[in-house]
mmCIF file of C-alpha atoms in Angstrom:
data_model
loop_
_atom_site.group_PDB
_atom_site.id
_atom_site.type_symbol
_atom_site.label_atom_id
_atom_site.label_comp_id
_atom_site.label_asym_id
_atom_site.label_seq_id
_atom_site.Cartn_x
_atom_site.Cartn_y
_atom_site.Cartn_z
ATOM 1 C CA LEU A 1 80.208 70.483 55.627
ATOM 2 C CA ARG A 2 77.371 72.552 57.102
ATOM 3 C CA VAL A 3 77.992 75.347 59.617
ATOM 4 C CA ARG A 4 75.079 76.859 61.493
ATOM 5 C CA SER A 5 75.464 80.218 63.267
ATOM 6 C CA ARG A 6 73.243 82.656 65.129
ATOM 7 C CA ASP A 7 73.645 86.436 64.765
ATOM 8 C CA ALA A 8 73.064 89.149 67.367
ATOM 9 C CA ALA A 9 69.415 89.461 66.364
ATOM 10 C CA GLY A 10 68.859 85.751 66.943
ATOM 11 C CA ASN A 11 68.576 84.810 63.277
ATOM 12 C CA VAL A 12 70.048 81.428 62.336
ATOM 13 C CA HIS A 13 72.195 81.121 59.211
ATOM 14 C CA GLU A 14 73.450 77.937 57.584
ATOM 15 C CA ARG A 15 76.440 77.794 55.255
ATOM 16 C CA LEU A 16 77.752 74.951 53.127
ATOM 17 C CA GLY A 17 81.466 74.597 52.419
ATOM 18 C CA GLN A 18 84.207 72.125 51.561
ATOM 19 C CA ASN A 19 86.658 73.364 54.202
ATOM 20 C CA LEU A 20 86.481 75.032 57.603
ATOM 21 C CA VAL A 21 89.185 77.319 59.001
ATOM 22 C CA MET A 22 89.191 77.740 62.797
ATOM 23 C CA SER A 23 90.775 81.036 63.886
ATOM 24 C CA ILE A 24 89.007 81.673 67.178
ATOM 25 C CA GLY A 25 92.128 82.351 69.230
ATOM 26 C CA GLY A 26 92.791 81.227 72.771
ATOM 27 C CA THR A 27 90.933 81.230 76.054
ATOM 28 C CA PRO A 28 92.382 82.538 79.344
ATOM 29 C CA SER A 29 94.637 80.030 81.084
ATOM 30 C CA ILE A 30 93.964 79.964 84.819
ATOM 31 C CA PRO A 31 96.483 77.848 86.788
ATOM 32 C CA GLU A 32 94.993 75.310 89.166
ATOM 33 C CA GLN A 33 95.927 77.155 92.368
ATOM 34 C CA PHE A 34 93.796 80.165 91.351
ATOM 35 C CA LYS A 35 90.667 78.248 90.346
ATOM 36 C CA PRO A 36 89.126 78.409 93.858
ATOM 37 C CA LEU A 37 88.946 82.194 93.350
ATOM 38 C CA ARG A 38 87.119 82.007 90.033
ATOM 39 C CA GLY A 39 84.192 84.406 90.166
ATOM 40 C CA ASP A 40 85.879 86.689 92.695
ATOM 41 C CA ALA A 41 85.936 90.163 91.106
ATOM 42 C CA ARG A 42 89.204 90.965 92.868
ATOM 43 C CA VAL A 43 91.110 88.308 90.872
ATOM 44 C CA PHE A 44 90.929 88.474 87.094
ATOM 45 C CA HIS A 45 92.799 87.447 83.952
ATOM 46 C CA SER A 46 94.817 89.975 81.968
ATOM 47 C CA SER A 47 92.399 89.594 79.035
ATOM 48 C CA ALA A 48 89.781 91.440 81.126
ATOM 49 C CA TYR A 49 92.222 93.908 82.687
ATOM 50 C CA LEU A 50 90.823 97.290 81.589
ATOM 51 C CA ARG A 51 87.221 96.396 82.334
ATOM 52 C CA SER A 52 87.995 94.710 85.650
ATOM 53 C CA ILE A 53 90.478 97.225 87.049
ATOM 54 C CA ALA A 54 87.936 100.002 86.455
ATOM 55 C CA GLU A 55 85.732 98.366 89.094
ATOM 56 C CA HIS A 56 88.405 98.964 91.755
ATOM 57 C CA ALA A 57 88.446 102.598 92.827
ATOM 58 C CA ARG A 58 91.740 102.729 94.736
ATOM 59 C CA PRO A 59 93.285 99.356 95.530
ATOM 60 C CA LEU A 60 96.176 99.778 97.941
ATOM 61 C CA ARG A 61 97.998 96.533 97.217
ATOM 62 C CA ILE A 62 98.000 94.740 93.857
ATOM 63 C CA ALA A 63 99.698 91.613 92.508
ATOM 64 C CA VAL A 64 100.519 91.007 88.855
ATOM 65 C CA VAL A 65 101.358 87.366 88.196
ATOM 66 C CA GLY A 66 103.422 86.649 85.085
ATOM 67 C CA ALA A 67 106.612 87.568 83.244
ATOM 68 C CA GLY A 68 105.448 88.195 79.679
ATOM 69 C CA GLN A 69 104.345 91.177 77.620
ATOM 70 C CA SER A 70 100.926 91.479 79.281
ATOM 71 C CA ALA A 71 102.370 91.323 82.797
ATOM 72 C CA ALA A 72 104.948 94.019 82.029
ATOM 73 C CA GLU A 73 102.417 96.292 80.316
ATOM 74 C CA ILE A 74 99.914 95.932 83.160
ATOM 75 C CA PHE A 75 102.608 96.552 85.766
ATOM 76 C CA MET A 76 103.561 99.825 84.061
ATOM 77 C CA ASP A 77 99.920 100.852 83.682
ATOM 78 C CA LEU A 78 99.198 100.208 87.366
ATOM 79 C CA HIS A 79 102.330 102.135 88.311
ATOM 80 C CA GLY A 80 100.936 105.203 86.560
ATOM 81 C CA ARG A 81 97.267 104.602 87.378
ATOM 82 C CA TYR A 82 97.606 104.281 91.169
ATOM 83 C CA ALA A 83 100.403 106.518 92.404
ATOM 84 C CA LYS A 84 100.211 105.272 95.997
ATOM 85 C CA ALA A 85 99.449 101.599 95.481
ATOM 86 C CA GLU A 86 101.925 98.876 96.424
ATOM 87 C CA ILE A 87 102.426 96.669 93.365
ATOM 88 C CA ASP A 88 104.110 93.258 93.262
ATOM 89 C CA LEU A 89 105.266 91.790 89.963
ATOM 90 C CA VAL A 90 105.348 88.057 90.688
ATOM 91 C CA MET A 91 107.162 85.586 88.441
ATOM 92 C CA ARG A 92 108.611 82.085 88.567
ATOM 93 C CA ALA A 93 111.435 83.196 86.271
ATOM 94 C CA ARG A 94 114.601 84.982 87.349
ATOM 95 C CA SER A 95 113.908 87.904 85.006
ATOM 96 C CA ILE A 96 111.734 89.166 82.182
ATOM 97 C CA ARG A 97 113.168 87.812 78.935
ATOM 98 C CA PRO A 98 113.161 89.767 75.651
ATOM 99 C CA SER A 99 111.260 88.476 72.655
ATOM 100 C CA ASP A 100 113.374 87.405 69.689
ATOM 101 C CA ASP A 101 112.362 89.303 66.554
ATOM 102 C CA SER A 102 115.641 88.927 64.713
ATOM 103 C CA PRO A 103 115.398 88.406 60.915
ATOM 104 C CA PHE A 104 116.334 84.726 60.661
ATOM 105 C CA VAL A 105 114.087 83.744 63.564
ATOM 106 C CA ASN A 106 111.216 85.757 62.088
ATOM 107 C CA GLU A 107 111.346 83.549 58.991
ATOM 108 C CA ILE A 108 109.066 81.156 60.870
ATOM 109 C CA PHE A 109 106.230 83.628 60.218
ATOM 110 C CA ASN A 110 106.725 83.452 56.449
ATOM 111 C CA ALA A 111 103.939 81.729 54.528
ATOM 112 C CA ASP A 112 106.147 78.926 53.229
ATOM 113 C CA PHE A 113 107.041 77.873 56.770
ATOM 114 C CA THR A 114 103.441 76.656 57.139
ATOM 115 C CA ASP A 115 104.062 73.931 54.562
ATOM 116 C CA TYR A 116 107.398 73.083 56.163
ATOM 117 C CA MET A 117 105.762 72.741 59.596
ATOM 118 C CA PHE A 118 102.921 70.632 58.188
ATOM 119 C CA GLY A 119 105.403 68.208 56.674
ATOM 120 C CA ARG A 120 107.211 67.494 59.946
ATOM 121 C CA SER A 121 106.423 64.593 62.266
ATOM 122 C CA GLY A 122 104.647 65.200 65.563
ATOM 123 C CA PRO A 123 107.828 65.165 67.695
ATOM 124 C CA GLU A 124 109.577 67.485 65.215
ATOM 125 C CA ARG A 125 106.712 69.987 65.375
ATOM 126 C CA GLU A 126 106.799 69.933 69.174
ATOM 127 C CA SER A 127 110.549 70.551 69.090
ATOM 128 C CA LEU A 128 110.136 73.513 66.731
ATOM 129 C CA LEU A 129 107.419 75.023 68.905
ATOM 130 C CA ARG A 130 109.690 74.815 71.935
ATOM 131 C CA GLU A 131 112.650 76.243 70.021
ATOM 132 C CA TYR A 132 110.746 79.284 68.779
ATOM 133 C CA ALA A 133 108.457 79.897 71.767
ATOM 134 C CA HIS A 134 110.585 82.888 72.786
ATOM 135 C CA THR A 135 109.348 84.809 69.753
ATOM 136 C CA ASN A 136 105.940 85.319 71.344
ATOM 137 C CA TYR A 137 105.368 83.507 74.657
ATOM 138 C CA ALA A 138 106.521 84.436 78.183
ATOM 139 C CA VAL A 139 108.642 87.236 76.728
ATOM 140 C CA ALA A 140 108.340 91.013 76.361
ATOM 141 C CA ASP A 141 109.559 93.740 74.009
ATOM 142 C CA LEU A 142 113.047 94.927 74.931
ATOM 143 C CA GLU A 143 111.914 98.562 75.087
ATOM 144 C CA LEU A 144 109.220 97.648 77.609
ATOM 145 C CA ILE A 145 111.705 95.648 79.695
ATOM 146 C CA GLN A 146 113.940 98.708 79.798
ATOM 147 C CA GLN A 147 111.003 100.816 81.035
ATOM 148 C CA VAL A 148 110.301 98.340 83.846
ATOM 149 C CA PHE A 149 113.995 98.250 84.787
ATOM 150 C CA LYS A 150 114.175 102.069 84.775
ATOM 151 C CA THR A 151 111.135 102.236 87.060
ATOM 152 C CA PHE A 152 112.758 99.931 89.622
ATOM 153 C CA TYR A 153 116.097 101.721 89.275
ATOM 154 C CA GLU A 154 114.510 105.107 89.983
ATOM 155 C CA GLN A 155 112.775 103.632 93.027
ATOM 156 C CA ARG A 156 116.107 102.379 94.383
ATOM 157 C CA VAL A 157 117.630 105.817 93.897
ATOM 158 C CA THR A 158 114.805 107.558 95.762
ATOM 159 C CA GLY A 159 114.561 104.887 98.451
ATOM 160 C CA GLY A 160 110.957 103.953 97.673
ATOM 161 C CA ARG A 161 109.438 100.581 98.534
ATOM 162 C CA ARG A 162 105.988 100.450 96.975
ATOM 163 C CA LEU A 163 107.084 98.410 93.917
ATOM 164 C CA ARG A 164 108.491 94.888 94.203
ATOM 165 C CA MET A 165 109.639 92.292 91.734
ATOM 166 C CA LEU A 166 109.226 88.887 93.357
ATOM 167 C CA ARG A 167 111.597 86.811 91.253
ATOM 168 C CA GLN A 168 111.526 83.022 91.355
ATOM 169 C CA HIS A 169 108.323 83.128 93.373
ATOM 170 C CA GLU A 170 105.630 80.541 92.765
ATOM 171 C CA VAL A 171 102.063 80.929 94.020
ATOM 172 C CA ARG A 172 101.395 77.694 95.865
ATOM 173 C CA ALA A 173 97.942 78.554 97.226
ATOM 174 C CA ALA A 174 95.323 81.293 96.913
ATOM 175 C CA ARG A 175 92.356 82.091 99.114
ATOM 176 C CA ALA A 176 90.090 85.048 99.779
ATOM 177 C CA ASP A 177 87.784 86.442 102.415
ATOM 178 C CA ALA A 178 86.143 89.764 103.139
ATOM 179 C CA SER A 179 89.472 91.308 104.137
ATOM 180 C CA GLY A 180 91.271 90.564 100.874
ATOM 181 C CA VAL A 181 92.967 88.038 98.633
ATOM 182 C CA TYR A 182 95.805 85.955 100.086
ATOM 183 C CA PHE A 183 98.606 84.388 98.043
ATOM 184 C CA THR A 184 101.024 81.902 99.588
ATOM 185 C CA PHE A 185 104.393 82.182 97.849
ATOM 186 C CA HIS A 186 107.194 79.665 97.596
ATOM 187 C CA ASP A 187 110.574 81.328 97.090
ATOM 188 C CA ARG A 188 112.332 78.899 94.738
ATOM 189 C CA GLU A 189 115.722 80.358 95.635
ATOM 190 C CA SER A 190 115.550 80.317 99.436
ATOM 191 C CA GLY A 191 112.886 77.633 99.844
ATOM 192 C CA GLU A 192 110.911 79.872 102.203
ATOM 193 C CA GLU A 193 107.144 80.365 102.129
ATOM 194 C CA SER A 194 105.221 83.546 102.885
ATOM 195 C CA THR A 195 101.628 84.752 102.618
ATOM 196 C CA VAL A 196 100.725 88.234 101.353
ATOM 197 C CA ARG A 197 97.344 89.980 101.336
ATOM 198 C CA TYR A 198 96.196 91.903 98.241
ATOM 199 C CA ASP A 199 93.222 94.060 97.346
ATOM 200 C CA ALA A 200 93.343 92.898 93.718
ATOM 201 C CA ALA A 201 95.355 90.509 91.557
ATOM 202 C CA VAL A 202 95.870 90.298 87.807
ATOM 203 C CA LEU A 203 96.685 86.898 86.315
ATOM 204 C CA ALA A 204 98.837 87.460 83.217
ATOM 205 C CA THR A 205 99.112 83.702 82.872
ATOM 206 C CA GLY A 206 98.640 83.271 79.147
ATOM 207 C CA TYR A 207 96.121 81.385 77.044
ATOM 208 C CA GLU A 208 95.047 77.870 76.202
ATOM 209 C CA ARG A 209 94.594 76.896 72.554
ATOM 210 C CA ALA A 210 91.985 74.157 72.803
ATOM 211 C CA ALA A 211 88.685 76.003 72.235
ATOM 212 C CA HIS A 212 88.455 74.710 68.652
ATOM 213 C CA ARG A 213 88.095 71.163 69.992
ATOM 214 C CA ASP A 214 85.005 72.121 71.974
ATOM 215 C CA VAL A 215 83.500 73.908 68.958
ATOM 216 C CA LEU A 216 84.122 70.965 66.632
ATOM 217 C CA ALA A 217 82.824 68.477 69.196
#
């Protein structure tokens, strides 16, 4: 097996090996309804959050789409970064769920579980991935969830309205013009639809794990 690579200086290196380990991580997952806005600097994935948000001096209305660790962290950062901005935390779920890091569940990260997983059939592996997804995907640390809850609780006590959690809301369509970014929401509980304008939107919509196929192709 020969692997050819190019370094930062442009020099090409070739290596010979018996095995190849692919550990290149994931690529940002952008749901279909947001793809028409690809290239718009006002809408960006959470993986580029710090760099992209720095390009927006003082956005007045911001959407964070997602219900996992990244969405919760970004929501709290925006809350402190822009004291006067209106921030919507948008999620299809009813609530932010805690990650499961209990001892027996965490045994799946032990080295010997790799051999166990490898020995299962395809359907069994898929079942295990679904069963243990809540250890790492679409979940957040309990301490962080408590911080988000406290923030909303304090707003209710003071009568503020700049922060919203749009539960069970699905973005059905997204468009943009010179005046802003527009998301059309479907409220899965009431069945109603509404359109909201934003100055910026962060897509904390996770990652795809298929980049290794393109590399090996």
